[in-house]
XYZ file of C-alpha atoms in Angstrom:
561
model
C -65.842 -17.253 38.564
C -65.861 -16.027 35.072
C -64.839 -18.142 32.200
C -64.637 -18.074 28.447
C -67.588 -18.859 26.201
C -67.334 -20.312 22.640
C -69.346 -17.386 21.185
C -67.155 -14.528 22.590
C -66.762 -11.801 19.960
C -64.045 -9.316 19.363
C -63.306 -7.054 22.313
C -64.473 -3.458 22.365
C -61.788 -0.709 22.602
C -59.852 -0.740 25.753
C -61.294 1.897 28.251
C -59.148 4.744 29.262
C -56.937 3.817 32.185
C -57.550 0.131 31.708
C -55.009 -2.705 31.226
C -55.733 -5.388 28.662
C -54.186 -8.974 28.997
C -54.270 -11.481 26.141
C -52.670 -14.901 26.437
C -51.582 -16.144 23.004
C -50.405 -19.467 24.432
C -50.043 -21.223 27.724
C -53.675 -21.537 28.840
C -55.315 -24.875 28.514
C -51.937 -26.412 27.602
C -48.534 -27.069 28.869
C -46.191 -24.918 26.683
C -46.367 -21.983 24.184
C -46.543 -19.626 27.097
C -46.978 -15.957 25.819
C -49.005 -13.125 27.313
C -49.564 -9.623 25.869
C -50.192 -6.681 28.151
C -51.637 -3.416 26.743
C -51.849 0.038 28.421
C -52.443 3.355 26.603
C -51.690 1.919 23.242
C -48.429 0.398 24.270
C -47.633 -3.401 24.566
C -45.445 -5.588 26.793
C -44.970 -9.278 26.100
C -44.199 -11.733 28.832
C -42.549 -14.909 27.527
C -42.671 -16.260 23.979
C -42.490 -20.065 23.976
C -43.126 -23.115 21.902
C -45.203 -26.215 22.282
C -43.993 -29.584 21.238
C -46.067 -31.664 18.816
C -48.366 -34.621 19.884
C -48.161 -37.945 17.916
C -51.266 -36.842 15.962
C -49.423 -33.878 14.451
C -47.093 -35.835 12.123
C -44.108 -33.937 10.583
C -44.601 -30.964 12.840
C -41.373 -29.755 14.578
C -42.700 -27.022 16.805
C -45.903 -25.207 17.463
C -45.822 -21.446 17.893
C -48.225 -18.793 19.227
C -50.168 -17.046 16.477
C -48.641 -13.537 16.298
C -51.577 -12.180 14.159
C -52.993 -10.264 17.132
C -49.864 -8.138 17.418
C -48.475 -8.407 13.863
C -49.717 -4.899 12.793
C -48.728 -3.449 16.165
C -45.113 -4.729 16.472
C -43.838 -1.161 16.672
C -45.921 -0.658 19.801
C -44.237 -3.553 21.648
C -41.925 -1.943 24.271
C -40.232 -5.233 25.134
C -40.398 -8.935 25.718
C -39.867 -10.022 29.318
C -38.533 -13.564 29.500
C -39.093 -15.098 32.951
C -36.636 -18.048 32.391
C -34.789 -20.006 29.586
C -36.997 -23.050 29.093
C -38.091 -23.758 25.614
C -41.817 -23.364 26.426
C -41.056 -19.661 27.480
C -38.283 -18.656 24.959
C -38.515 -21.043 22.010
C -40.669 -18.785 19.769
C -38.522 -15.679 20.297
C -36.468 -16.250 17.112
C -39.712 -16.348 15.052
C -41.128 -13.179 16.686
C -37.885 -11.321 16.037
C -37.981 -12.351 12.422
C -40.998 -10.036 12.192
C -39.274 -7.107 14.093
C -35.815 -7.575 14.901
C -35.238 -4.728 17.325
C -37.761 -5.702 20.090
C -35.658 -5.500 23.289
C -35.370 -8.788 25.228
C -35.565 -8.401 28.997
C -34.227 -11.231 31.302
C -31.695 -12.445 33.752
C -27.983 -13.172 32.721
C -28.412 -16.835 32.075
C -31.750 -16.475 30.327
C -30.311 -13.899 27.888
C -27.113 -15.933 27.319
C -29.173 -18.999 26.383
C -31.593 -17.110 24.097
C -28.596 -15.316 22.457
C -26.987 -18.767 21.755
C -30.216 -19.898 20.110
C -30.598 -16.777 18.081
C -27.079 -17.071 16.688
C -28.274 -20.230 14.914
C -31.079 -18.123 13.321
C -28.530 -15.322 12.360
C -30.302 -12.785 14.640
C -28.355 -10.382 16.973
C -30.801 -9.382 19.698
C -31.284 -6.232 21.702
C -30.773 -7.427 25.319
C -31.403 -5.669 28.641
C -30.130 -7.770 31.593
C -31.969 -7.448 34.871
C -31.500 -8.887 38.343
C -33.894 -9.739 41.149
C -34.834 -6.655 43.222
C -34.488 -4.353 40.274
C -37.127 -2.052 38.727
C -37.073 -0.979 35.112
C -39.523 1.033 33.132
C -40.626 0.114 29.549
C -42.888 2.792 28.191
C -45.919 2.898 30.590
C -44.900 -0.496 32.320
C -43.049 -0.173 35.506
C -41.582 -3.720 35.913
C -40.120 -5.093 39.141
C -38.276 -8.482 38.967
C -38.356 -11.037 41.847
C -36.236 -14.242 42.292
C -38.118 -17.539 41.946
C -36.789 -20.968 42.289
C -37.290 -23.236 39.398
C -35.608 -26.178 37.602
C -33.330 -23.757 35.836
C -31.258 -20.959 37.420
C -31.932 -17.286 37.264
C -35.641 -17.589 36.949
C -37.738 -14.363 37.695
C -41.256 -13.396 38.512
C -42.282 -9.938 37.322
C -44.601 -7.313 38.915
C -46.029 -4.983 36.341
C -47.153 -1.583 37.525
C -49.473 0.668 35.445
C -51.998 3.271 36.612
C -54.547 0.434 36.106
C -52.958 -1.492 39.030
C -50.344 -4.000 39.892
C -50.132 -7.349 38.111
C -47.921 -10.032 39.572
C -46.856 -12.679 37.084
C -45.113 -15.564 38.839
C -43.619 -17.264 35.856
C -42.823 -20.867 36.592
C -41.774 -21.270 40.201
C -41.604 -23.505 43.271
C -40.760 -22.904 46.902
C -37.723 -25.185 47.414
C -36.417 -24.234 50.933
C -33.099 -25.983 50.330
C -32.347 -25.211 46.659
C -28.996 -26.519 45.275
C -27.971 -23.078 44.312
C -29.182 -21.295 47.391
C -31.488 -19.019 45.581
C -34.906 -18.936 47.211
C -38.193 -17.756 45.863
C -38.685 -14.172 47.157
C -41.530 -14.694 49.501
C -40.681 -11.437 51.261
C -41.056 -9.585 47.968
C -44.367 -11.327 47.316
C -45.626 -10.339 50.877
C -44.456 -6.692 50.273
C -46.427 -6.600 46.956
C -49.457 -8.026 48.910
C -49.284 -5.244 51.412
C -48.939 -2.734 48.481
C -52.020 -4.250 46.891
C -51.890 -6.853 44.017
C -54.738 -6.088 41.715
C -54.234 -9.222 39.566
C -52.231 -12.388 40.317
C -51.207 -14.536 37.313
C -49.896 -17.741 38.802
C -48.292 -21.009 37.501
C -50.917 -23.830 37.704
C -48.902 -26.853 36.389
C -49.035 -28.704 39.813
C -52.254 -27.278 41.146
C -53.723 -30.743 41.498
C -50.628 -32.078 43.492
C -51.176 -31.774 47.286
C -48.553 -30.382 49.574
C -45.152 -29.070 48.787
C -42.657 -30.287 46.127
C -39.659 -32.392 47.312
C -36.300 -30.412 47.741
C -33.863 -30.713 44.920
C -31.168 -31.747 47.440
C -32.958 -35.075 48.005
C -32.188 -36.163 44.482
C -28.426 -35.881 44.648
C -27.748 -38.918 46.962
C -30.082 -41.057 44.621
C -27.922 -40.071 41.581
C -24.809 -40.623 43.465
C -26.008 -44.222 44.411
C -27.061 -45.004 40.880
C -23.496 -44.039 39.520
C -21.648 -45.805 42.466
C -23.421 -49.082 41.914
C -23.408 -49.180 38.161
C -20.857 -51.577 36.786
C -20.622 -50.167 33.204
C -21.502 -47.045 31.406
C -24.137 -44.635 32.803
C -26.218 -42.659 30.410
C -28.232 -39.821 31.865
C -31.093 -38.229 29.828
C -32.219 -34.761 30.997
C -33.516 -31.536 29.660
C -30.707 -29.601 28.025
C -31.448 -26.631 30.237
C -31.595 -28.353 33.641
C -28.367 -27.004 35.075
C -29.004 -28.094 38.609
C -29.489 -31.663 37.514
C -26.466 -31.781 35.258
C -24.409 -30.413 38.163
C -25.553 -33.143 40.387
C -24.549 -35.781 37.759
C -21.135 -34.169 37.304
C -20.535 -34.073 40.990
C -21.333 -37.759 41.360
C -19.244 -38.720 38.346
C -16.172 -36.821 39.645
C -16.587 -38.391 43.061
C -16.476 -41.856 41.622
C -13.743 -41.249 39.144
C -15.763 -41.227 36.015
C -15.324 -39.059 32.933
C -18.408 -37.163 31.532
C -19.342 -36.727 27.839
C -22.136 -34.415 26.656
C -24.198 -35.690 23.730
C -26.648 -33.661 21.773
C -26.227 -30.229 20.253
C -28.512 -28.405 22.589
C -26.982 -30.071 25.583
C -23.384 -29.027 24.468
C -24.491 -25.547 23.692
C -26.572 -24.797 26.949
C -23.943 -26.461 29.318
C -21.210 -24.455 27.570
C -23.069 -21.304 28.217
C -23.874 -22.248 31.843
C -20.196 -23.106 32.463
C -18.853 -19.896 30.923
C -21.123 -17.857 33.082
C -20.275 -19.827 36.285
C -23.674 -21.441 36.819
C -22.278 -24.906 36.224
C -19.019 -25.814 38.040
C -16.983 -28.423 36.150
C -14.086 -30.077 37.860
C -10.798 -30.006 35.907
C -10.406 -32.750 33.238
C -13.878 -34.095 33.847
C -15.310 -33.475 30.381
C -14.209 -35.647 27.340
C -15.349 -35.458 23.761
C -18.204 -37.860 23.002
C -16.431 -38.912 19.811
C -13.579 -40.297 22.011
C -15.870 -42.103 24.464
C -15.286 -45.614 23.080
C -11.533 -45.182 24.130
C -12.466 -45.248 27.793
C -13.464 -48.334 29.811
C -17.249 -48.485 30.296
C -17.036 -48.355 34.000
C -15.190 -44.980 33.832
C -17.863 -43.179 31.760
C -21.007 -41.072 32.291
C -22.829 -39.736 29.281
C -25.287 -36.878 29.512
C -27.764 -36.602 26.633
C -31.056 -35.134 25.564
C -34.176 -37.328 24.915
C -35.831 -37.682 28.332
C -39.249 -37.137 26.701
C -38.884 -39.825 24.152
C -38.386 -37.213 21.278
C -37.808 -39.348 18.147
C -34.740 -37.452 16.986
C -32.980 -36.908 20.336
C -29.905 -38.951 21.189
C -31.558 -41.414 23.754
C -34.314 -42.355 21.296
C -31.750 -42.977 18.504
C -29.695 -45.106 21.011
C -32.783 -47.234 21.787
C -33.369 -47.726 18.094
C -29.666 -48.521 17.396
C -29.527 -45.465 15.134
C -26.676 -43.641 17.025
C -22.929 -44.086 17.196
C -23.177 -44.772 20.873
C -24.473 -48.433 21.194
C -26.348 -49.516 24.315
C -24.788 -52.664 25.682
C -25.627 -55.333 28.263
C -25.037 -53.919 31.630
C -25.335 -50.213 30.823
C -27.433 -48.064 33.210
C -29.796 -45.348 31.752
C -31.112 -42.794 34.167
C -34.096 -40.587 33.094
C -33.540 -37.590 35.257
C -36.789 -35.806 34.354
C -40.532 -35.837 34.914
C -42.863 -36.742 32.112
C -44.479 -33.895 30.219
C -48.141 -34.805 29.765
C -48.719 -36.528 26.446
C -45.227 -37.998 26.210
C -45.965 -41.179 28.246
C -46.234 -43.558 25.301
C -43.096 -42.182 23.524
C -41.030 -42.457 26.806
C -42.289 -45.969 27.513
C -41.300 -47.018 24.021
C -37.799 -45.709 24.537
C -37.595 -47.559 28.033
C -38.606 -50.745 26.273
C -36.053 -50.225 23.454
C -33.241 -49.635 25.961
C -34.244 -52.626 28.053
C -34.310 -54.802 24.989
C -30.348 -54.211 24.547
C -29.814 -55.180 28.258
C -29.784 -51.747 29.905
C -30.992 -51.115 33.411
C -33.360 -48.150 33.112
C -33.750 -46.024 36.255
C -36.680 -43.504 36.069
C -39.143 -41.541 38.126
C -41.406 -44.536 38.469
C -38.839 -46.751 40.171
C -36.537 -44.262 42.001
C -36.516 -40.631 43.217
C -34.474 -39.176 40.334
C -36.473 -35.984 39.751
C -38.457 -33.419 41.437
C -40.915 -30.988 39.771
C -39.932 -27.423 39.025
C -43.502 -26.326 39.614
C -45.198 -25.424 42.912
C -47.690 -27.828 44.449
C -50.922 -26.843 45.954
C -49.648 -26.099 49.312
C -47.131 -23.686 47.810
C -49.737 -22.110 45.568
C -51.993 -21.461 48.708
C -49.011 -19.866 50.421
C -48.418 -17.439 47.487
C -52.217 -16.637 47.388
C -52.253 -15.810 51.090
C -49.003 -13.837 50.956
C -50.178 -11.643 48.020
C -53.916 -11.424 48.839
C -54.814 -10.450 45.210
C -58.024 -8.597 44.494
C -58.348 -10.545 41.195
C -56.923 -13.951 40.180
C -56.015 -15.545 36.763
C -54.450 -19.039 36.710
C -51.986 -19.527 33.949
C -49.514 -22.108 32.628
C -51.527 -25.319 32.691
C -54.166 -27.533 31.084
C -57.868 -27.049 31.888
C -57.806 -29.281 34.899
C -54.801 -27.476 36.388
C -56.499 -24.000 35.762
C -59.716 -25.105 37.416
C -57.872 -26.715 40.355
C -55.808 -23.427 40.947
C -59.007 -21.365 40.774
C -60.572 -23.507 43.404
C -57.379 -22.872 45.701
C -57.806 -19.162 45.078
C -61.514 -19.301 46.156
C -60.494 -21.171 49.410
C -58.164 -18.340 50.271
C -60.933 -15.726 49.979
C -60.677 -14.424 46.526
C -64.309 -13.755 45.460
C -65.464 -16.193 42.819
C -66.501 -13.389 40.489
C -62.926 -11.953 40.759
C -61.507 -15.186 39.534
C -60.985 -15.306 35.650
C -60.360 -18.598 33.996
C -59.414 -17.815 30.349
C -58.058 -19.749 27.486
C -55.845 -18.754 24.606
C -57.042 -15.726 22.856
C -59.557 -14.629 25.499
C -59.287 -10.949 26.353
C -59.133 -9.895 30.054
C -59.382 -6.207 31.061
C -58.406 -4.783 34.371
C -60.569 -1.748 34.709
C -61.379 0.048 38.099
C -59.843 -2.782 40.064
C -61.970 -5.521 38.351
C -60.565 -8.130 36.065
C -63.301 -9.288 33.474
C -63.483 -11.044 30.137
C -64.108 -8.569 27.454
C -63.948 -10.707 24.263
C -61.648 -12.959 22.382
C -59.110 -12.761 19.426
C -57.763 -15.467 17.139
C -54.948 -17.477 18.937
C -54.609 -20.671 16.913
C -51.543 -22.917 16.382
C -48.742 -22.055 14.048
C -46.856 -25.056 12.887
C -43.200 -25.125 12.028
C -42.366 -27.962 9.661
C -38.742 -27.937 8.589
C -38.089 -24.446 7.125
C -41.715 -23.555 6.682
C -43.591 -21.579 9.302
C -47.415 -21.349 9.157
C -47.744 -23.136 5.826
C -48.967 -26.292 7.425
C -52.663 -26.038 8.421
C -54.975 -28.293 10.460
C -56.345 -29.575 7.236
C -52.918 -30.542 6.068
C -52.383 -32.393 9.382
C -55.697 -34.168 8.863
C -54.518 -35.297 5.442
C -51.338 -36.551 6.902
C -53.148 -38.540 9.643
C -55.340 -40.069 6.928
C -52.432 -41.009 4.751
C -50.627 -42.460 7.853
C -53.605 -44.488 8.962
C -55.447 -45.391 5.741
C -53.053 -44.798 2.858
C -54.306 -43.311 -0.511
C -55.863 -44.253 -3.707
C -55.254 -42.285 -6.917
C -57.603 -42.641 -9.856
C -56.500 -41.234 -13.270
C -59.082 -40.666 -16.005
C -58.933 -38.927 -19.356
C -62.141 -37.210 -20.541
C -63.234 -35.302 -23.608
C -63.470 -31.570 -22.623
C -66.414 -31.013 -24.992
C -68.528 -34.008 -24.139
C -67.330 -35.072 -20.692
C -67.027 -38.644 -21.986
C -64.365 -40.971 -20.892
C -61.564 -41.402 -23.354
C -59.044 -43.346 -21.343
C -58.685 -45.007 -17.917
C -59.629 -45.381 -15.262
C -56.101 -46.284 -13.913
C -56.064 -46.881 -10.170
C -52.840 -46.820 -7.991
C -52.842 -47.488 -4.205
C -50.386 -47.208 -1.488
C -50.846 -48.212 2.215
C -54.555 -48.887 1.672
C -54.260 -52.691 2.298
C -56.445 -53.377 -0.753
C -55.452 -56.021 -3.236
C -54.864 -54.284 -6.701
C -56.680 -57.240 -8.415
C -59.922 -56.046 -6.687
C -59.757 -52.695 -8.598
C -60.158 -54.538 -11.816
C -63.569 -55.636 -10.785
C -64.520 -52.192 -9.614
C -63.413 -50.169 -12.663
C -66.661 -50.749 -14.523
C -68.568 -48.861 -11.667
C -66.456 -45.782 -12.288
C -67.113 -45.944 -15.986
C -70.872 -46.166 -15.437
C -70.886 -43.223 -13.124
C -68.967 -41.082 -15.586
C -71.068 -42.166 -18.547
C -74.225 -41.115 -16.589
C -72.764 -37.628 -15.867
C -71.645 -37.244 -19.572
C -75.268 -38.244 -20.562
C -76.513 -35.420 -18.388
C -74.230 -33.042 -20.210
C -71.687 -32.579 -17.250
C -68.352 -31.275 -18.599
C -67.070 -29.441 -15.523
C -63.769 -30.988 -14.467
C -64.365 -30.251 -10.682
C -67.770 -32.042 -10.856
C -66.116 -35.016 -12.704
C -63.454 -35.156 -9.922
C -66.235 -35.210 -7.254
C -67.915 -38.030 -8.981
C -64.805 -40.112 -9.115
C -64.013 -39.419 -5.534
C -67.538 -40.236 -4.296
C -67.769 -43.432 -6.373
C -64.352 -44.801 -5.191
C -64.904 -43.628 -1.557
C -68.432 -45.296 -1.387
C -67.017 -48.646 -2.768
C -64.006 -48.712 -0.417
C -66.141 -47.855 2.613
C -68.842 -50.512 1.751
C -66.368 -53.215 0.831
C -63.532 -52.680 3.242
C -64.845 -50.329 5.996
C -61.891 -48.073 5.282
C -61.508 -44.415 4.588
C -58.230 -43.921 2.536
C -57.330 -40.562 0.890
C -58.727 -40.580 -2.508
C -57.057 -38.460 -5.168
C -58.892 -38.198 -8.521
C -56.740 -36.966 -11.434
C -58.784 -35.771 -14.380
C -57.052 -35.011 -17.706
C -58.715 -33.253 -20.503
C -58.223 -33.850 -24.247
């Protein structure tokens, strides 16, 4: 079982006839999925998604893959294959197309419609190639076959990539629901056929590799949602992913059955459901939908609201309702249904929202107290099934944190894949498929690129560290004026502090220490402004640490006269 090493260097040139795979995201994390395939100097990208920020990344809106590896080779990119339309697979496409607008986007009808709606907001008109399951299309040296997979969004696809180096099957995100609400099954027959032909490398979704058995069928959720709406005496507010068409359909069906009107709340929810309805993926009964701005005109017992915010996102509709920062006010007796699973890392934010909603008198129904969601990712039993169907010569787990990748690798070993043919990689690790063997060949840079408002890539890890310090410890600024010829103090020090928790009176007692430190440096002939700043920072930092056991950000301002 090969795995990355911290000291991996740049990869050598790709051998003739070899296929190179580099994941720029999605390995060791949930999100930011992006894989680059190279054959004979040409590139094929599979997915281009975003990662959502953690609480210790203040001010960050989105995290993108680092395109540096392909930035100088964008003209070599034949196409971007999009397996489905979740944000962690398509969210970074607008930022990639900013760098080369003409890259063809390959995907199913719904996937392309949702990404086009997103790109319209970025004023980008994409080049689209629509494909359906069972279809084969060639993009440069890459012969791609698309297979239907069942997931928590319609029209998801797996892709088999054929080159002279071999066949790679990339499952995308999938599950094996045998009674899907839309009747679209994962193409196990196609997987088996590829297994007979010979899968040289299987790259398979690892998100639920630690979960035993098979996932619950989507159809088991419908009766629970129906019961929640039937028994609720006032408004029902359902929070879901803005792309979960199946779940929204179940909510609408239950609302129509019980004579309630439905209002969609949140820009992405309105946009995505509009696209799904126009394409026929969402069946909306006549006169069911009402404008959210008119919702107060309807009796509470006749209303269902569907909104975003199931992951506790601070700016999403549900969080704002919990904080009483939204036109829709939670009232005593309302029912809030969180119809989604928890993305790892969001537990604290979601619990905070649940507490906020409960404070205002709402009954909150969630996965912890009712069966209101099933995962869109295959559990261990299903992953074993796919491994046995495809019988890959080499295996590479993808789409998951380290524990998920390791668990999936163990499943592959159980099915007979030799351990030295199992490749556990992380973002940036280069995997070459040469002569039927997949091996790690090196590594390239694949760091985080932060989106903060309109800036992309301008925020660094150092910037985030500064923000965390400011948020946790506050800051102290020290202004001094020195003679540029002698280095002697001519005015100040003047100290200002915010958020440090230190009484300003205490600074008056400390100022003589700064003066003495600067006098000593001036006596030594130090006139370098950088060195004087360092003296001020060290002196203040040592005093604050010794006196208060705190580490605020210290900003020395040295003016010359």
